[in-house]
Each structure stands twice: as C-alpha cells, then as structure tokens.
PDB file of C-alpha atoms in Angstrom:
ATOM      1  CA  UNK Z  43       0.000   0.000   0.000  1.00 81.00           C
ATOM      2  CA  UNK Z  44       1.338   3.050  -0.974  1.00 93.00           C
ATOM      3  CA  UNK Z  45       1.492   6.236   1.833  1.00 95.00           C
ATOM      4  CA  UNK Z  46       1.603   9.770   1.452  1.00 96.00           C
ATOM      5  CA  UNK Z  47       2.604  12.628   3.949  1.00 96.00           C
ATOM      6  CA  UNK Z  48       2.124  15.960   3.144  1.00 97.00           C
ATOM      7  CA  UNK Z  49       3.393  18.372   6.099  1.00 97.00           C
ATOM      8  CA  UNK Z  50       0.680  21.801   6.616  1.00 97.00           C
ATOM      9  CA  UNK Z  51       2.068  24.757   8.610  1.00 96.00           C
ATOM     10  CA  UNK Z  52      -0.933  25.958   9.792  1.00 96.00           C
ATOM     11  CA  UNK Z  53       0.805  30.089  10.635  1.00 92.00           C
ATOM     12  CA  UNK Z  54       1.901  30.364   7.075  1.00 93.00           C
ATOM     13  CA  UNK Z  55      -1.276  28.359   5.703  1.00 95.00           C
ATOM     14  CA  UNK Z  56       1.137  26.751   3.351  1.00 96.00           C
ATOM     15  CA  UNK Z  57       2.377  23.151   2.710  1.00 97.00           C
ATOM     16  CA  UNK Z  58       6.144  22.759   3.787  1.00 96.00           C
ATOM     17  CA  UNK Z  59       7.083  20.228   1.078  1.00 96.00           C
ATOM     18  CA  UNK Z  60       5.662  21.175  -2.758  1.00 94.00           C
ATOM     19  CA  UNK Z  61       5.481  17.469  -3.441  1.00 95.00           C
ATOM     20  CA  UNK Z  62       3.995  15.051  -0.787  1.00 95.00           C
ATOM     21  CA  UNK Z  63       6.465  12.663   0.764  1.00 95.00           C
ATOM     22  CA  UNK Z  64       5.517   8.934  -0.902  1.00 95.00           C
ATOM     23  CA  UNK Z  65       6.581   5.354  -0.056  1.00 94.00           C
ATOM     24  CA  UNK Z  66       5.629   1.635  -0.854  1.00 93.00           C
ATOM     25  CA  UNK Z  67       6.933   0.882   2.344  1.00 88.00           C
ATOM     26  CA  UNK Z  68       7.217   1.387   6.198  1.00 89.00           C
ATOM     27  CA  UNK Z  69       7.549   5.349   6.702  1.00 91.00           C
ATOM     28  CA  UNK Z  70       8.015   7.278  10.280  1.00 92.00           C
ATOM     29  CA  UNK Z  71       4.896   9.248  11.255  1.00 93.00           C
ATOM     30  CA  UNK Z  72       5.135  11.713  13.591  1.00 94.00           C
ATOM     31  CA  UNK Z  73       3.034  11.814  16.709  1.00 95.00           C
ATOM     32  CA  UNK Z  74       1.535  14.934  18.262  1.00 95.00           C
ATOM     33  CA  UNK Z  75       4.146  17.138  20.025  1.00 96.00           C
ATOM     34  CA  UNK Z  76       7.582  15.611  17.650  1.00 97.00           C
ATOM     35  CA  UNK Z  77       9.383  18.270  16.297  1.00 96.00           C
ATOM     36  CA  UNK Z  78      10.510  18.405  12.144  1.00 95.00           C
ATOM     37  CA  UNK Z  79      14.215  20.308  11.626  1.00 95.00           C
ATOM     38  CA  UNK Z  80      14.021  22.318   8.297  1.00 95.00           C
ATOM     39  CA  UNK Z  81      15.934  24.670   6.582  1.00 93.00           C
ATOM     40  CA  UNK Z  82      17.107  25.561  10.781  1.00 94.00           C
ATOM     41  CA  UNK Z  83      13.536  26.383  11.729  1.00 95.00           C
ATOM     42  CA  UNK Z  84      11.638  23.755  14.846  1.00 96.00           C
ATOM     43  CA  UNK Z  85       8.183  22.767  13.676  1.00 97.00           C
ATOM     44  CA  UNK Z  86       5.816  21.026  16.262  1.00 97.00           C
ATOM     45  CA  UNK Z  87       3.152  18.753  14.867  1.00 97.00           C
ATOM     46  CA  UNK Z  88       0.003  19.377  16.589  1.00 97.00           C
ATOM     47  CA  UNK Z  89      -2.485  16.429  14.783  1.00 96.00           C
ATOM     48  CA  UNK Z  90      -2.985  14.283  11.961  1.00 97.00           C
ATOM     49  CA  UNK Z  91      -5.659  13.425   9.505  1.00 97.00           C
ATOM     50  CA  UNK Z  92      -5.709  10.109   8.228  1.00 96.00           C
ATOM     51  CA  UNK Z  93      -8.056   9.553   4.672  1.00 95.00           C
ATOM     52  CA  UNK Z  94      -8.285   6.787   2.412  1.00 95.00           C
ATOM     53  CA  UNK Z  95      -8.060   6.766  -1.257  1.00 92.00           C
ATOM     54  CA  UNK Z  96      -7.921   4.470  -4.089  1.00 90.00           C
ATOM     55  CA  UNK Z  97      -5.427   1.929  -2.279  1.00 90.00           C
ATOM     56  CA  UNK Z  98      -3.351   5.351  -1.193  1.00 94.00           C
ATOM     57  CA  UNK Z  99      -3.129   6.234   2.796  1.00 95.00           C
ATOM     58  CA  UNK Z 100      -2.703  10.062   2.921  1.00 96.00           C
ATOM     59  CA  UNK Z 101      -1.661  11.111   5.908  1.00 96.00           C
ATOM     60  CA  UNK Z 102      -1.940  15.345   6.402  1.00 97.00           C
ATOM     61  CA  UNK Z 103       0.501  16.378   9.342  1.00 97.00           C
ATOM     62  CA  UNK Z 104      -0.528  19.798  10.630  1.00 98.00           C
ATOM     63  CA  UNK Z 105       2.259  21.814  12.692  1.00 97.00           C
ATOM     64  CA  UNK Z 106       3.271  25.180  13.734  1.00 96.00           C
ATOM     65  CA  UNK Z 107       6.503  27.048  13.352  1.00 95.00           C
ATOM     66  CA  UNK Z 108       9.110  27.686  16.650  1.00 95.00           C
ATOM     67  CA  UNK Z 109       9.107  31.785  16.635  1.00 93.00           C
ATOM     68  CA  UNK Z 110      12.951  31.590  17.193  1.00 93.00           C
ATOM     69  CA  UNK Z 111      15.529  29.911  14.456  1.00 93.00           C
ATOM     70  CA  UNK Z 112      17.339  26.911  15.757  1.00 90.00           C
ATOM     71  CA  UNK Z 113      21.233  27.547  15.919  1.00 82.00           C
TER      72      UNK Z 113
END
C-alpha cells in the first residue's frame, strides 16, 4: 500500500514540502508534540488526519513554526 505525507504549517497556511512525501513501504509518522528540523527552523506537529483513497493512505501532518531559528 502506498502512503503519502504531506506536512501543513498551519501560521503560514502553506504546505512545507511542494510534493507530498511517498513510499511503498514502512515510513516514520510523527506523533503529536515531535518536532521536524528544516531549513534551521523547529516545527511542532500538533495532529494528523488520516483519509483513504484508491489503495493510497494520505496522511496530512498539521504543525506550527518555533518563533525563534534553531542555531
């Protein structure tokens, strides 16, 4: 079964990634509270959604930006 993530900052109201993250395979998730490094900036995930569609799991991971860069 083939997943995608696609990874929503919900300040800018923008996706992070222009192309959602695919795999045929096992992929990480992240839970509520993780935090994604990009580009030096913290983002916490606050929730997922989980839909279904046509033998494709898409999985929509909604965070927020740290106000502070990461060193």
């Amino acid at each position: 079964m083939k997943t995608e993530l696609l990874y929503f900052d919900l300040a800018e109201n923008k996706y992070l990634f222009p192309e959602p993250i695919t795999s045929d395979g096992f992929i990480f998730i992240p839970n509520t509270g993780d935090t994604l490094i990009l580009n030096g900036w913290g983002y916490i995930i606050t929730r997922n959604e989980y839909r279904y569609e046509a033998g494709i799991t898409k999985i929509e991971i909604f965070c927020m930006r740290e106000r502070k860069k990461r060193k």
